[in-house]
PDB file of C-alpha atoms in Angstrom:
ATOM      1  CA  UNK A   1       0.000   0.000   0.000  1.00 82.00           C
ATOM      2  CA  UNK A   2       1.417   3.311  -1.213  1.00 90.00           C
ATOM      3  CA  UNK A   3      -1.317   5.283   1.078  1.00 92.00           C
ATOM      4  CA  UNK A   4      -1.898   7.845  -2.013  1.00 96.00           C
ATOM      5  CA  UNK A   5      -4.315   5.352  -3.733  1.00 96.00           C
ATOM      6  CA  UNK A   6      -1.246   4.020  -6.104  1.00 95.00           C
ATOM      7  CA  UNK A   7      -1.499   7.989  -7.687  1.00 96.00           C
ATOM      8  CA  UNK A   8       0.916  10.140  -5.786  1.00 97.00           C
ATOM      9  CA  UNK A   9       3.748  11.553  -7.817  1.00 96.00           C
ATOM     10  CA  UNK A  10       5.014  13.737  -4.564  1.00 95.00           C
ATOM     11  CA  UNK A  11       8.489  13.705  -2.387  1.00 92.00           C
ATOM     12  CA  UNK A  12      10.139  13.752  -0.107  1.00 91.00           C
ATOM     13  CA  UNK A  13       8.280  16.120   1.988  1.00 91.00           C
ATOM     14  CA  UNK A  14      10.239  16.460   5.448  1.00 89.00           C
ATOM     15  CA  UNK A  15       8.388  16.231   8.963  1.00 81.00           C
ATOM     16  CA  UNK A  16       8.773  18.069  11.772  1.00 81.00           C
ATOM     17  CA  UNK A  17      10.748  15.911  13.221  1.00 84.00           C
ATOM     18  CA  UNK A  18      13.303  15.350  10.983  1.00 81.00           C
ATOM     19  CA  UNK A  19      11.257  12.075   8.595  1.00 87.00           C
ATOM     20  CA  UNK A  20      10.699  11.526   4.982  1.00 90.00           C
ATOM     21  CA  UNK A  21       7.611  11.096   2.778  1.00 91.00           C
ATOM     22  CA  UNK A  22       7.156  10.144  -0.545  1.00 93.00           C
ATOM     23  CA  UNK A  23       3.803   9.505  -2.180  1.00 96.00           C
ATOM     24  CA  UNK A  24       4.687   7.925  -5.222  1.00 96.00           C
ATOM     25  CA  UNK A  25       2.478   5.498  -6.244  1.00 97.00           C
ATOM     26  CA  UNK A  26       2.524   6.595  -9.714  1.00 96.00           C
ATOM     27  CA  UNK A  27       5.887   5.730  -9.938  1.00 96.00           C
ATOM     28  CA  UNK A  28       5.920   2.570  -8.369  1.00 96.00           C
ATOM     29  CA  UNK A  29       3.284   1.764 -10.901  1.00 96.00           C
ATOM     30  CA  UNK A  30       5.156   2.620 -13.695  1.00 96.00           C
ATOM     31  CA  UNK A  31       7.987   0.511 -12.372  1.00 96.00           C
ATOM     32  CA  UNK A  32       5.790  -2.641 -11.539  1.00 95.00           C
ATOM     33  CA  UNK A  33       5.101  -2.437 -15.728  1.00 95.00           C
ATOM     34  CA  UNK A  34       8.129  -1.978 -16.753  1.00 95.00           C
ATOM     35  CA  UNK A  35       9.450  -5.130 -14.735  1.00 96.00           C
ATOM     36  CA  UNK A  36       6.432  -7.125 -15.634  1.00 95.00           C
ATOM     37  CA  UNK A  37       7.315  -6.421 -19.450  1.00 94.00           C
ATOM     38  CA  UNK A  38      11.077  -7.128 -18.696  1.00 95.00           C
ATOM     39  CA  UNK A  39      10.716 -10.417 -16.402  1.00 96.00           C
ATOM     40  CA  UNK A  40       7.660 -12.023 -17.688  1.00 94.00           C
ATOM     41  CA  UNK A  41       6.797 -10.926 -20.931  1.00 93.00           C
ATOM     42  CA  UNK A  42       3.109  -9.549 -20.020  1.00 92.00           C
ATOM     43  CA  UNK A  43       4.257  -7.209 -23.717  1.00 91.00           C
ATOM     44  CA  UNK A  44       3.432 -10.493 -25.717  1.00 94.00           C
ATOM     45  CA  UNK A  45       0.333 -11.401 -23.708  1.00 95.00           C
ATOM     46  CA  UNK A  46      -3.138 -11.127 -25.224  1.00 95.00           C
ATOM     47  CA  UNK A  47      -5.631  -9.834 -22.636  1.00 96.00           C
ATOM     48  CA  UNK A  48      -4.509  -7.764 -19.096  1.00 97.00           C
ATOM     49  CA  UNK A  49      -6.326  -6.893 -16.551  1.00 97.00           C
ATOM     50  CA  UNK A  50      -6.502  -4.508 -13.973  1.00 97.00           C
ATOM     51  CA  UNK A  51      -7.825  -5.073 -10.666  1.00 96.00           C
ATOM     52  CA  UNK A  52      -7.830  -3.267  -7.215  1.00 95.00           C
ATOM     53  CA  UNK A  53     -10.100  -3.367  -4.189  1.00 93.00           C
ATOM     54  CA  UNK A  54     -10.776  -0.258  -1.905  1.00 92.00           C
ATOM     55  CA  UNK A  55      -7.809   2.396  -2.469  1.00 92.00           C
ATOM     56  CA  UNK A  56      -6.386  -0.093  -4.586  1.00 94.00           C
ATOM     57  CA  UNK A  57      -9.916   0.377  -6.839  1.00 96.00           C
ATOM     58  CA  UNK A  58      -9.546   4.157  -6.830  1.00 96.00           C
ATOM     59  CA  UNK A  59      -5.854   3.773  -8.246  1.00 96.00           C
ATOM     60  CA  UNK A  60      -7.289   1.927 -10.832  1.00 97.00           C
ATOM     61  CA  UNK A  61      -9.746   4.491 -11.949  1.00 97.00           C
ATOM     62  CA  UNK A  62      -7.052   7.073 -11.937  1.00 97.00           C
ATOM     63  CA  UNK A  63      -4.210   4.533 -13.960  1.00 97.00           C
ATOM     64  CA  UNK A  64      -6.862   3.026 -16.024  1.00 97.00           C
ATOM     65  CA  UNK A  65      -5.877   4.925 -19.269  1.00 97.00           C
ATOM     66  CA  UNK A  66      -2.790   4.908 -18.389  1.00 97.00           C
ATOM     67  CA  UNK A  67      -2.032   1.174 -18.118  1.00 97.00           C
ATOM     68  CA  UNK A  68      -3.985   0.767 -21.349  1.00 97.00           C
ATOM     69  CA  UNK A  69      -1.914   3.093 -23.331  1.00 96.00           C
ATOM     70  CA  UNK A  70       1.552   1.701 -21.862  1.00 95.00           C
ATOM     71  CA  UNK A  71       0.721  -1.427 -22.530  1.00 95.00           C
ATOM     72  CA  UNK A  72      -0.270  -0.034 -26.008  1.00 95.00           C
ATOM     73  CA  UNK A  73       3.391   0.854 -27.111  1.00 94.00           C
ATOM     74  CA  UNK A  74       4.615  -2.352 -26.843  1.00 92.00           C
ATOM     75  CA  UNK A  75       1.803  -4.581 -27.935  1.00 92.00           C
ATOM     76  CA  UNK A  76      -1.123  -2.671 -29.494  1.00 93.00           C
ATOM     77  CA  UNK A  77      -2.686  -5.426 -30.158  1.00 93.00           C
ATOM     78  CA  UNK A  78      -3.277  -6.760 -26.659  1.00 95.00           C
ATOM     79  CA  UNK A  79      -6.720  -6.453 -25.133  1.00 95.00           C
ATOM     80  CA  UNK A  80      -6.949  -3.989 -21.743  1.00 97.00           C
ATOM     81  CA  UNK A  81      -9.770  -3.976 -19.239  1.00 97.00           C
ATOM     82  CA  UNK A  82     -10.218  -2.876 -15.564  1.00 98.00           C
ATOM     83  CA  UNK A  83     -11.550  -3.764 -12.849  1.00 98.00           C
ATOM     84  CA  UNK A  84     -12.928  -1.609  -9.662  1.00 97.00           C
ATOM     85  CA  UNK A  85     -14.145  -3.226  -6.346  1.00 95.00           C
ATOM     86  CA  UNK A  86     -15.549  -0.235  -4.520  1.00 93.00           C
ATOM     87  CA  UNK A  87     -14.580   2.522  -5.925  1.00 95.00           C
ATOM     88  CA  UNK A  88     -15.322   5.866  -4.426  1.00 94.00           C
ATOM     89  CA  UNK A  89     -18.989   5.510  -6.192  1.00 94.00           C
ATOM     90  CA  UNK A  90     -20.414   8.944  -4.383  1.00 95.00           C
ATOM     91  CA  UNK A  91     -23.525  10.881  -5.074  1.00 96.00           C
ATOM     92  CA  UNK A  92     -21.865  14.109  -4.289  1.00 95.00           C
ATOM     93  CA  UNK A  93     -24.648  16.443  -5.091  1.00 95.00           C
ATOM     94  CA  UNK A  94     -26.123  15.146  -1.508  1.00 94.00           C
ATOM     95  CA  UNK A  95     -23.792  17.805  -0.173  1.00 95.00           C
ATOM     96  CA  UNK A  96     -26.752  20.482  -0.037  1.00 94.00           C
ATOM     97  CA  UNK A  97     -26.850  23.564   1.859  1.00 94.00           C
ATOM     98  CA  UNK A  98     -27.680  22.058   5.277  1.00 94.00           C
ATOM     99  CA  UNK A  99     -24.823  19.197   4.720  1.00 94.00           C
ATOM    100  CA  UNK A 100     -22.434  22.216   4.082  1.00 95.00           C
ATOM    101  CA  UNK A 101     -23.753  24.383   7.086  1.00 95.00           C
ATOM    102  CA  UNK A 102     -22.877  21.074   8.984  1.00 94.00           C
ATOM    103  CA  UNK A 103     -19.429  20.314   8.164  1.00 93.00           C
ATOM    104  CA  UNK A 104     -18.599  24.006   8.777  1.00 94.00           C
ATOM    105  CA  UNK A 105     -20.095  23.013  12.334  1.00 94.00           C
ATOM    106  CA  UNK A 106     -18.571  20.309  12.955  1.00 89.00           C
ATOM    107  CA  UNK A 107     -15.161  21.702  11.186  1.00 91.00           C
ATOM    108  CA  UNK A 108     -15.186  18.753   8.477  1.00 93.00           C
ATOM    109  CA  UNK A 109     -13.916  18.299   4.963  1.00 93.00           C
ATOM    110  CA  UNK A 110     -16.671  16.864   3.057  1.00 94.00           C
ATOM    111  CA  UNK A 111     -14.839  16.844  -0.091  1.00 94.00           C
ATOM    112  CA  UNK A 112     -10.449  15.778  -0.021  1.00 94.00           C
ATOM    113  CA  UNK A 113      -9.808  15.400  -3.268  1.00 95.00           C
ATOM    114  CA  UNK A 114      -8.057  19.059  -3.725  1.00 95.00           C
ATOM    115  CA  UNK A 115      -6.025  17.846  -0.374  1.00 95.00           C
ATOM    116  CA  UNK A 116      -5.061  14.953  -1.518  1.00 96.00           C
ATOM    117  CA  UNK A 117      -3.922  16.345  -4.919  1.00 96.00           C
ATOM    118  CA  UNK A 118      -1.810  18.670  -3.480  1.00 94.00           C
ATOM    119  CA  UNK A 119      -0.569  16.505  -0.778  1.00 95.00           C
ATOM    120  CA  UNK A 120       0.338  13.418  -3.159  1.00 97.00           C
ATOM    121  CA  UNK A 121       0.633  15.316  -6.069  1.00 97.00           C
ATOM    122  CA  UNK A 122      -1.774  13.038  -7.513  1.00 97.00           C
ATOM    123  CA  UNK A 123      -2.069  12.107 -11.135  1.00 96.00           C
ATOM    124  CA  UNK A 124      -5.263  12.365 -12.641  1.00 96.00           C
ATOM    125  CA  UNK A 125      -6.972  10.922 -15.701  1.00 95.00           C
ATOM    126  CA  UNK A 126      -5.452  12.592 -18.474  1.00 95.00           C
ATOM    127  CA  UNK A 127      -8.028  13.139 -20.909  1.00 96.00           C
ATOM    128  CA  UNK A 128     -10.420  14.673 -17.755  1.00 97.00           C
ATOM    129  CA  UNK A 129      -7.358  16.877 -17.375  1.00 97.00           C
ATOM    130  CA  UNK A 130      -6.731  17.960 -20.706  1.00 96.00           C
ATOM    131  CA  UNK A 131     -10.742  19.013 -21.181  1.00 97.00           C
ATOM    132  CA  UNK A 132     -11.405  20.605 -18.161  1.00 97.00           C
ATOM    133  CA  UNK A 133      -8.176  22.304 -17.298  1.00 96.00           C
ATOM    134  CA  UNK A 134      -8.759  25.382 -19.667  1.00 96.00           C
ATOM    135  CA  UNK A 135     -12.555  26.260 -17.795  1.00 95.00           C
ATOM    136  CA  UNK A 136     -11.940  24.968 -14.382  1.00 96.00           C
ATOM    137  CA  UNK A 137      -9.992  26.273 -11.239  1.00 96.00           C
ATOM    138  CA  UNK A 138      -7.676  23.967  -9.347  1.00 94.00           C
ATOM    139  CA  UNK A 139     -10.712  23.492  -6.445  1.00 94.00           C
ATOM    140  CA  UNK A 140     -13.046  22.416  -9.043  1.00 96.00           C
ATOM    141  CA  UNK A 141     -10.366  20.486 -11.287  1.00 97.00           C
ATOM    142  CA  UNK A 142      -9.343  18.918  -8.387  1.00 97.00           C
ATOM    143  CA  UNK A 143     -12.651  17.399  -7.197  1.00 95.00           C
ATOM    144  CA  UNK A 144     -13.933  16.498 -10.863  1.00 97.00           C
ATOM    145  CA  UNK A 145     -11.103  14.840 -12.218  1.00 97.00           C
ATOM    146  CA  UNK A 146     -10.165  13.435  -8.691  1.00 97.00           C
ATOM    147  CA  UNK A 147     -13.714  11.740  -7.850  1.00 97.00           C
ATOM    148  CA  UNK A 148     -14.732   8.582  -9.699  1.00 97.00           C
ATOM    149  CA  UNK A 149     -18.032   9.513  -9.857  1.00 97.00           C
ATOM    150  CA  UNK A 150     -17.182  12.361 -11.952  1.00 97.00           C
ATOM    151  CA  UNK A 151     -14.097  11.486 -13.792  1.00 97.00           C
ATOM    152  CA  UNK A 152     -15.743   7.675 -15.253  1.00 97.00           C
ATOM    153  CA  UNK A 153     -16.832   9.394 -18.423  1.00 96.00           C
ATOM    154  CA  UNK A 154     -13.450  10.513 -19.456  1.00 97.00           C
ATOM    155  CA  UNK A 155     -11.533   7.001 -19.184  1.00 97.00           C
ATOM    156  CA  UNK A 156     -12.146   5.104 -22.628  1.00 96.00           C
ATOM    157  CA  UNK A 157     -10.665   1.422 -21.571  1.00 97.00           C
ATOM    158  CA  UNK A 158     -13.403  -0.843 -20.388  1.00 97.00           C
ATOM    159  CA  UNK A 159     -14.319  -1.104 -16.949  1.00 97.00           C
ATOM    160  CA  UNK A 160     -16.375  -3.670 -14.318  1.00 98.00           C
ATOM    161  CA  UNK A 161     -17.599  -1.643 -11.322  1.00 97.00           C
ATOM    162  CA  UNK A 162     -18.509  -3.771  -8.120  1.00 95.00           C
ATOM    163  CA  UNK A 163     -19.666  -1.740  -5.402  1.00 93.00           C
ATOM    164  CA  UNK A 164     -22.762  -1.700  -2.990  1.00 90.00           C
ATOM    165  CA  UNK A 165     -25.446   1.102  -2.924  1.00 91.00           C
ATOM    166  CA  UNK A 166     -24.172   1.753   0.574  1.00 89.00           C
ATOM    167  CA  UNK A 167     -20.903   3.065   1.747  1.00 89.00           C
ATOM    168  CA  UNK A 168     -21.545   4.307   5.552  1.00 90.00           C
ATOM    169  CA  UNK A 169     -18.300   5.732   5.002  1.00 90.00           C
ATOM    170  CA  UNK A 170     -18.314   7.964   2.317  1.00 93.00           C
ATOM    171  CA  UNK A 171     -22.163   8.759   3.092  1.00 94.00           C
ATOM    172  CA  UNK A 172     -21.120  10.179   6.438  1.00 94.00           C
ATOM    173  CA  UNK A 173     -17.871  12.462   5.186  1.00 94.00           C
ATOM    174  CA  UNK A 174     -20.722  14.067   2.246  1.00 95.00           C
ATOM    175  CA  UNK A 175     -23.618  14.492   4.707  1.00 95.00           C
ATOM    176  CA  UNK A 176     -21.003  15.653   7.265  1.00 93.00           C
ATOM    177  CA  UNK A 177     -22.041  12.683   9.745  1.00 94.00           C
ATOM    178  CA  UNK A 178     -25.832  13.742   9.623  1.00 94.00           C
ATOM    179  CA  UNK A 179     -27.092  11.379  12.895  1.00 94.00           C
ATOM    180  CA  UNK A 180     -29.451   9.113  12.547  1.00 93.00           C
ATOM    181  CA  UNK A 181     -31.892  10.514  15.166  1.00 94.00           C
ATOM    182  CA  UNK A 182     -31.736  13.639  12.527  1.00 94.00           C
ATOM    183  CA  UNK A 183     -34.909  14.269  10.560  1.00 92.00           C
ATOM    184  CA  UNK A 184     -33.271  14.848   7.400  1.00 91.00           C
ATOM    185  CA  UNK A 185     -31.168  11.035   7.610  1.00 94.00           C
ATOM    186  CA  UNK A 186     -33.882   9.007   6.001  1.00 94.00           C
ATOM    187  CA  UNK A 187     -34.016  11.569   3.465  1.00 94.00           C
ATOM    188  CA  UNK A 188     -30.314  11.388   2.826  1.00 95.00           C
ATOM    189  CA  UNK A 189     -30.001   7.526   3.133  1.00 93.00           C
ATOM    190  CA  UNK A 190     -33.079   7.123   0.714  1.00 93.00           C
ATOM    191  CA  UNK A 191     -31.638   9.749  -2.086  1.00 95.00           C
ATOM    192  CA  UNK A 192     -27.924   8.296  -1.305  1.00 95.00           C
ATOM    193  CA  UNK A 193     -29.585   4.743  -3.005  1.00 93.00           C
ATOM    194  CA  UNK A 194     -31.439   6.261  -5.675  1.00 94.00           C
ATOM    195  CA  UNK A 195     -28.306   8.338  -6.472  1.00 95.00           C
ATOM    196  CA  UNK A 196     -26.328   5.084  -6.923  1.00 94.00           C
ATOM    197  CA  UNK A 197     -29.051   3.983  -9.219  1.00 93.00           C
ATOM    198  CA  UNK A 198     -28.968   6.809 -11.176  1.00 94.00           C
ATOM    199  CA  UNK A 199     -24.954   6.722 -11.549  1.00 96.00           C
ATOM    200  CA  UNK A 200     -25.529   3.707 -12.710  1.00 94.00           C
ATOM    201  CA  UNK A 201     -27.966   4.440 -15.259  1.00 93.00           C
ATOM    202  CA  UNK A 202     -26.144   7.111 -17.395  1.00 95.00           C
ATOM    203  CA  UNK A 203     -23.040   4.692 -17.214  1.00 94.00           C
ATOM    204  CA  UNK A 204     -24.871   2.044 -18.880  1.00 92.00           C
ATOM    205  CA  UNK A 205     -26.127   4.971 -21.008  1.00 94.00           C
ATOM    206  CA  UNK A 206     -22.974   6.242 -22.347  1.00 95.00           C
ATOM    207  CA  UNK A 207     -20.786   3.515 -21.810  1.00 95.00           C
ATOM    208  CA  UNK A 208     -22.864   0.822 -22.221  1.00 94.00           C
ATOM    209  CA  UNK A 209     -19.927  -1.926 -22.754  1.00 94.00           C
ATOM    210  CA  UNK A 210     -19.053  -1.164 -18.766  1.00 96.00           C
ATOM    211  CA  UNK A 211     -19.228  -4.409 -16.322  1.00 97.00           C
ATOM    212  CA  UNK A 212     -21.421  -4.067 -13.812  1.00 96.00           C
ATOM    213  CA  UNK A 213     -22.230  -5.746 -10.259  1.00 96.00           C
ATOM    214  CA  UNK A 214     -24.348  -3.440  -7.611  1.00 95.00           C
ATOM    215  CA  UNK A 215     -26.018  -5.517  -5.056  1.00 93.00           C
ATOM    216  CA  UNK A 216     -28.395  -3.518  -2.136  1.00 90.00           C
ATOM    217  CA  UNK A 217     -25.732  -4.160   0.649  1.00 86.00           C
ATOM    218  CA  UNK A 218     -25.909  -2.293   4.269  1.00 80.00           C
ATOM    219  CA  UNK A 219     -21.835  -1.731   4.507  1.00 72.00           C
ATOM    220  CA  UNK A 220     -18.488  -1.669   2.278  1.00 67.00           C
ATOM    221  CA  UNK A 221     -16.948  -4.685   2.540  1.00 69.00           C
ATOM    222  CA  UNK A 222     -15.119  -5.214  -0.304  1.00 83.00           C
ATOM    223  CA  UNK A 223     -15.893  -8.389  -2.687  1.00 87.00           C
ATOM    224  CA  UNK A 224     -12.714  -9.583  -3.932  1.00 87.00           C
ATOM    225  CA  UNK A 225     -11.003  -9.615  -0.576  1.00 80.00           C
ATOM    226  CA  UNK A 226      -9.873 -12.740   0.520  1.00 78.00           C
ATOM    227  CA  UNK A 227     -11.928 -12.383   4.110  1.00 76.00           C
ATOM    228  CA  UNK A 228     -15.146 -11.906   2.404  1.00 78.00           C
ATOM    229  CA  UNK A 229     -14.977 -13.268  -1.322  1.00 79.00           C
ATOM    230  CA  UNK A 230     -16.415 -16.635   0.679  1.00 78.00           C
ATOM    231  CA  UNK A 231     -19.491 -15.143   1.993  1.00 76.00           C
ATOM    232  CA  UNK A 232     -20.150 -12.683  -1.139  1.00 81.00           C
ATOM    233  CA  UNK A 233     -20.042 -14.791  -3.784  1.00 83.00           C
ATOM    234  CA  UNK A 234     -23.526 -16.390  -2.317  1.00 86.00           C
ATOM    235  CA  UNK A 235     -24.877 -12.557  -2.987  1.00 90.00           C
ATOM    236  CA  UNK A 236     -27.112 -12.945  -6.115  1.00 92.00           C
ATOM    237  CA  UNK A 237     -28.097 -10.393  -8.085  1.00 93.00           C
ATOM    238  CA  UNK A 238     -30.893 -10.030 -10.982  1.00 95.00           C
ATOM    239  CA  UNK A 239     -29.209  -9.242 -14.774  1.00 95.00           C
ATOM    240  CA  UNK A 240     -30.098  -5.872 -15.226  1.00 91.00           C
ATOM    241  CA  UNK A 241     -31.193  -7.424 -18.938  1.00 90.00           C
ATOM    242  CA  UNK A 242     -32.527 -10.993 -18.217  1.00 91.00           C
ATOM    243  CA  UNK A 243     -33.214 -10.673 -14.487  1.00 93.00           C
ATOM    244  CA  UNK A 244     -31.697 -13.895 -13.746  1.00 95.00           C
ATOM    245  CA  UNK A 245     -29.505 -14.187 -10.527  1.00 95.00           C
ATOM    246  CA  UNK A 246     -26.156 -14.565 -10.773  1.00 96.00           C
ATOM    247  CA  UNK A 247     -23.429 -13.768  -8.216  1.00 94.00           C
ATOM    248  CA  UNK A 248     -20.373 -11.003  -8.547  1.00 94.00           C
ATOM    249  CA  UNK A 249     -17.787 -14.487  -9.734  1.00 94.00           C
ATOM    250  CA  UNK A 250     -20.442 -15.121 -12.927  1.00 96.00           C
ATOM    251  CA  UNK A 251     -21.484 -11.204 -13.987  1.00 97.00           C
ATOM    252  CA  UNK A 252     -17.242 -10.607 -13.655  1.00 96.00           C
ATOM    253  CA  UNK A 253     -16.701 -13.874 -16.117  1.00 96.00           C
ATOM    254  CA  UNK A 254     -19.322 -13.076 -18.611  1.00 97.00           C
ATOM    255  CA  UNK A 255     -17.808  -9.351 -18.924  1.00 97.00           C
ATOM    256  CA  UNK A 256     -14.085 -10.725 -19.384  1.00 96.00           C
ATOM    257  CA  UNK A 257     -15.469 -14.044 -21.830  1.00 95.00           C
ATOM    258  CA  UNK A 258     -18.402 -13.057 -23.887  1.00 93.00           C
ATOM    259  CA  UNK A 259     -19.505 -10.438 -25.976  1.00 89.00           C
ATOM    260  CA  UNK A 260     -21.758  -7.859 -24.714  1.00 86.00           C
ATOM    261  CA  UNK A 261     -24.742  -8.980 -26.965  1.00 87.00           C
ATOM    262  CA  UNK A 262     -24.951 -11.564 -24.280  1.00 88.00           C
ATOM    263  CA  UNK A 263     -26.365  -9.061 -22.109  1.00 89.00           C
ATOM    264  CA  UNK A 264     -24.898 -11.336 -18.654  1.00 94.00           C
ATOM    265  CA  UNK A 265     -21.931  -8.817 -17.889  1.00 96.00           C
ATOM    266  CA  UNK A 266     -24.351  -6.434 -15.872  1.00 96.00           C
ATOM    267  CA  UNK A 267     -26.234  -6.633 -12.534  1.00 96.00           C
ATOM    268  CA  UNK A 268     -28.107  -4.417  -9.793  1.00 94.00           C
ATOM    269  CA  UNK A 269     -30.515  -4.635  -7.034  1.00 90.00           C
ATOM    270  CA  UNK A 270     -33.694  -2.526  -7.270  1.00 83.00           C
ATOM    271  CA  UNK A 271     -34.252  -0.090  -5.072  1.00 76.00           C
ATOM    272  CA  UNK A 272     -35.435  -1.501  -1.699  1.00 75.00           C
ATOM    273  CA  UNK A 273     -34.770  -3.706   1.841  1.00 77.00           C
ATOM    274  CA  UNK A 274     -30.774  -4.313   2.149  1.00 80.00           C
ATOM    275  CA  UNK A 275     -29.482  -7.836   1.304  1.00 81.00           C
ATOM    276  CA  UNK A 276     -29.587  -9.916   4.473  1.00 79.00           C
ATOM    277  CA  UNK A 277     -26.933 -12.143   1.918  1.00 78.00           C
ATOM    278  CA  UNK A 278     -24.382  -9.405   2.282  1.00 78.00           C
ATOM    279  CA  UNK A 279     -25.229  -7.471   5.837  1.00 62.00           C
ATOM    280  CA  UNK A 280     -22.207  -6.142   7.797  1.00 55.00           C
ATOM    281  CA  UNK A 281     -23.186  -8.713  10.501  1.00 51.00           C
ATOM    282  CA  UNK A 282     -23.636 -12.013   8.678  1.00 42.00           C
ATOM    283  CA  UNK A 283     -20.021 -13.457   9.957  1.00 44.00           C
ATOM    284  CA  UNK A 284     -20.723 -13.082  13.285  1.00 40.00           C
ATOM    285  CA  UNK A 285     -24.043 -15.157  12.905  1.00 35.00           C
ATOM    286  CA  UNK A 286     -22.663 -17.883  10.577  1.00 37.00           C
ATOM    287  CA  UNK A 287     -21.417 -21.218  12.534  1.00 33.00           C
ATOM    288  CA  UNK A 288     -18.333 -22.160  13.049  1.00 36.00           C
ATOM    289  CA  UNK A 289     -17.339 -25.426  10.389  1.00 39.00           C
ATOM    290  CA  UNK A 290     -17.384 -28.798  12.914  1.00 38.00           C
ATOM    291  CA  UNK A 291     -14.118 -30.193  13.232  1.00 41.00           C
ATOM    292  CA  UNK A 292     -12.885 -33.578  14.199  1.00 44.00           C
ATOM    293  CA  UNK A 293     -11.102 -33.725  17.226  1.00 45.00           C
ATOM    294  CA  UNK A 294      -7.851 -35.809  17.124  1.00 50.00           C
ATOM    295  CA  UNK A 295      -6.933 -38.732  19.064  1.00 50.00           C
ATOM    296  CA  UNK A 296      -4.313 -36.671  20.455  1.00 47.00           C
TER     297      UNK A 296
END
């Protein structure tokens, strides 16, 4: 873990007591392909993918592009696709005029993308970059091309996006930790879902050859992790096409395998009850497997 989301191009910056740190993520990135082309030949393979979970998923939306196209100059033939497992997949427009009143209260950040871009020197998407730069400040800039949920439209490779519509986490840092016993939370958890949907809708929209897997989950544990990939791959989820179940293991094959007039490569929960299949609490209630005791 490079703790800048594998995008910092930043460093050293000295401490006050003396210590070092770099944020370069970037550049470890860059190195990683360069030794993958020069020890194991990935230049002469046909089909790359690549995957990250968490931070690691944010990296990816940010180095998308930019894997596709370095992997372009040495084998332009080769097929590029990435994957995202929870991504920061945020309906930021939640952050009204009461949200914004709040964080000033509570002295919060609700938005850390311009932080983090100066602080890691963070590279962006270039092509979000290169459009925007001439009509934006660096605030705005910053926040567009730093946020997934605004930057997906500018990165061309194709993409699978796995990610529940809720993230506790995220939801509280926009809403400014709006408490539950607050009138306006149902109002905020209800529109946070529906804005998920409707993220999800103009991808499919304008991208419509974009992987998808969005079950109704109540937390943000990550799918591909090796803790939970046990217990998520029993979550089923309707094809948004078909509306037959499948879990996050089939929707992720049929988007790398088959073409997309299959119409298996995308799938979402309507709007409604959470998942009991993927609740934050379902370890805890699961028995433990019976072992056999030894004759020892």
């Amino acid at each position: 873990c490079t703790l800048d989301d594998f995008s910092g191009a930043r460093g050293p910056l000295f401490g006050a007591n003396g210590g070092k740190l770099f944020f370069h993520g970037r550049h470890i990135f860059s190195s990683l392909l360069r030794d993958l082309v020069a020890k194991y030949g990935i230049d002469q393979a046909q089909n790359l993918v690549l995957v990250g979970s968490g931070s690691g998923a944010r990296g990816v939306g940010h180095s998308c592009d930019y894997f596709s196209e370095a992997i372009a100059t040495v084998n332009p033939n080769a097929s590029v696709k990435c994957v995202l497992d929870s991504p920061d997949l945020i309906p930021f427009w939640l952050h009204d005029e009461v949200a914004h009143d709040r964080c000033n209260e509570n002295q919060q950040e609700a938005f850390i993308e311009e932080a983090t871009k100066s602080l890691w020197g963070r590279t962006d998407d270039e092509s979000c970059v290169r459009e925007l730069e001439p009509e934006l400040n660096e605030t705005s800039l910053a926040r567009t091309c730093g946020m997934f949920s605004q930057y997906w439209k500018y990165v061309q490779s194709p993409m699978f996006l796995i990610a529940s519509q809720w993230n506790e986490l995220d939801f509280n840092r926009i809403t400014c930790n709006v408490p539950e016993d607050d009138e306006d939370y149902f109002t905020y958890n209800t529109l946070w879902r529906q804005g998920i949907m409707t993220l999800i809708q103009v991808m499919s929209l304008q991208q419509p050859a974009n992987g998808w897997f969005i079950p109704n989950c109540q937390d943000q544990v990550l799918f591909l992790s090796d803790t939970s990939i046990e217990q998520r791959q029993n979550v089923q989820v309707p094809l948004f096409v078909t509306g037959q179940d499948r879990n996050v293991l089939q929707v992720l094959n049929s988007w790398l395998t088959q073409s997309i007039e299959v119409d298996e490569y995308q799938a979402i929960n309507q709007f409604g009850l959470p998942d009991e299949a993927c609740s934050s609490n379902l370890d805890a209630q699961r028995s433990q497997p019976l072992k056999k005791k030894s004759k020892d």
